[in-house]
Each structure stands twice: as C-alpha cells, then as structure tokens.
Amino acid sequence: MSSYVIGDIQGCHSELCRLLDMIGFSPKHDRLWCVGDLVNRGPASANVLRELMALGSSAQSVLGNHDFHLLVAAAGFQKLGRRDHLDDILSAKDREAMLDWLRHRPLAIRFDHYLLVHAGVIPSWSADDVVRYAHEVETVLRSNDRDTVLLFLQHLYGNTPERWDARLRGQDRLRAIVNICARLRFCTEDGTMNFSEKGSRDHPPPDMRPWFAFESRHTRNVTVLCGHWSMLGLSLMPGVLALDSGCLWGGTLTAVRLEDRQVFQVPSEQRLFCS
C-alpha cells in the first residue's frame, strides 16, 4: 500500500488521469490525498470531481479557495468571472451530487505525522488547533439546515479580520479560519495576514514572512502537506511539502509518494492561464 499526495488539480482532468496511470494508483491498495483546489479555471472540473468521487474512501481531499468559490457561486452569492470555468458543474445533471460531495470535504486532515491543508497555518496554531478550528467550519458547511449553510457562504468572502483572535465569533471567526487554511501565504508571527501578495517567497510584504518560515511555528512536529502557492512551485522542505507546481498555467501536476518522497509529475497539456 502506498500513499500519494497530489497538488492543485483545478479542473485538469486529463493530467490527473495520466498521473494516476503513471503511479499505478490502485483504489484497493493505495491512498490519495489531495491538497484542494480540485476545480475551476481548468477545462474539466466536473470530470475531476466525478473521478475522485468514484474512488470512494481511497481518495481524500481538503477544501481550497477555488472549491469554496464554486460553492459560493452555486449558492448565488457570486457571479462567475471571465477566468472561471465552472459551468460544466453548474449545468450538469449530477450538479447537486457533486456540490454535496464537495460540501462534505474537510478543511484540514491530520493523519499519521502529517497535516493536510490547502494553503497554510499561522505560527501560533498547532496541528490540533488546525483540526479543531477546521471542524467548526465543517460543522456549519455540512449542516442539514440550508439557511445555516447559505448564511455562511453569503458572508465567506473578505480579507478581514486580518489577524486571528480566539475571541472572534460568528461569521468573522468562520471567515478567518477559512482564510488561514485556504488562502494564507504571508503573515507575521502574531498571525496578521496578507492576502493580496501572491508572488515569490523572496519578496514578502513589509514585516511579513511566508507562513512556514517562522522558527516558532507550532506545527513543526508534523509535516504540513499543502498547495495553493503556484509561484512557490514544488517545494519539499523540512516539515513542509508544497505541491502546487502550476499545472493550470503550463507547469506540471505533481504527486509525492509519502513513504519515500519520490516525486511523480506530468506536464500540463496547454497553457490555460497565467498565475
């Protein structure tokens, strides 16, 4: 049995299938861990979801910012932009099955000595904190009360609060948790975040660093598996495996076998978008 973690797919279904063929993935014997951003901008988001749904419990994924974007748009709270490619899901006969499956994905997963999250973790959060806070969001998103889910999605977008505070309540608290797990790149040691800078780790905003660059980071006792940062590229660091290698915009789709850290990559079939 082998365990593979795979980077941001973002609707690149053909590349996903080629990568699964390359690693010889067996649903009966192997496990697949996806870092989120399963959908959007690539040409075949619906087929990506169907592929992963068909794998059942052998494939697990956390939610990324583009996955949340789909849920918000499907609820009617955001219009699709010119770069969004989500119509194949929104107009599909099995639309509700795909949306419901996505709504029940976790925001973070801890297994063995790994922590799976789409974007990052502020320095003050431990792995246990991440899972506990993520569960607050998951409980609301999976609620059987439609109004509860809609209220959450309606108020999800926004860059505030800019700093985590355990005393936050309501929609501000939920939004902050999602922003940390699904959008974080740069922050300060006290948890103040910047969501506008998407470039190189070597050019952070003033007084900020990449989230993983703090020696005081409380997740140093686990290996964080993440994606989200295409400008960072594939980065296998001590305690962090960052796997967004930019398949969407002409790079590669990457999988890493966790048992031996062997890297598997397939090239993008076409340059779809710039980062």
CSV table of C-alpha atoms in Angstrom, one decimal, residues 63-79 90 95-96 99-100 102-104 137-138 140-143 145-158 170-172 174-175 178-179:
chain,number,residue,atom,x,y,z
A,63,LEU,CA,-11.1,22.3,0.5
A,64,GLY,CA,-9.2,25.0,-1.3
A,65,ASN,CA,-10.2,28.6,-2.1
A,66,HIS,CA,-11.4,27.7,-5.6
A,67,ASP,CA,-13.6,24.9,-4.2
A,68,PHE,CA,-15.2,27.4,-1.8
A,69,HIS,CA,-15.6,29.8,-4.8
A,70,LEU,CA,-17.7,27.1,-6.6
A,71,LEU,CA,-19.9,26.6,-3.5
A,72,VAL,CA,-20.5,30.4,-3.1
A,73,ALA,CA,-21.3,30.8,-6.9
A,74,ALA,CA,-23.6,27.8,-6.9
A,75,ALA,CA,-25.5,29.4,-3.9
A,76,GLY,CA,-26.0,32.5,-6.0
A,77,PHE,CA,-23.7,34.9,-4.0
A,78,GLN,CA,-21.0,35.4,-6.6
A,79,LYS,CA,-21.1,35.8,-10.3
A,90,LEU,CA,-23.3,24.2,-12.5
A,95,ARG,CA,-24.7,19.0,-10.1
A,96,GLU,CA,-26.3,18.6,-6.7
A,99,LEU,CA,-21.8,20.0,-4.8
A,100,ASP,CA,-23.0,17.9,-1.8
A,102,LEU,CA,-17.7,18.9,-2.1
A,103,ARG,CA,-19.6,20.5,0.8
A,104,HIS,CA,-18.7,17.4,2.9
A,137,VAL,CA,-16.3,25.4,9.7
A,138,GLU,CA,-17.0,21.8,8.6
A,140,VAL,CA,-21.6,24.7,9.6
A,141,LEU,CA,-20.9,23.8,5.9
A,142,ARG,CA,-22.3,20.2,6.4
A,143,SER,CA,-25.4,21.4,8.3
A,145,ASP,CA,-30.2,23.4,7.8
A,146,ARG,CA,-30.0,25.1,4.4
A,147,ASP,CA,-30.3,28.6,5.9
A,148,THR,CA,-27.2,28.0,8.1
A,149,VAL,CA,-25.1,26.9,5.1
A,150,LEU,CA,-26.4,29.8,3.0
A,151,LEU,CA,-25.6,32.4,5.7
A,152,PHE,CA,-22.0,31.0,6.0
A,153,LEU,CA,-21.5,31.1,2.2
A,154,GLN,CA,-23.0,34.6,1.8
A,155,HIS,CA,-20.5,36.1,4.3
A,156,LEU,CA,-17.5,34.0,3.4
A,157,TYR,CA,-15.7,36.4,1.1
A,158,GLY,CA,-13.4,39.1,2.5
A,170,GLY,CA,-19.8,34.4,14.3
A,171,GLN,CA,-19.1,34.9,10.6
A,172,ASP,CA,-15.9,36.8,11.3
A,174,LEU,CA,-15.5,31.3,10.4
A,175,ARG,CA,-14.1,33.5,7.6
A,178,VAL,CA,-11.2,29.6,6.1
A,179,ASN,CA,-8.8,32.3,5.1
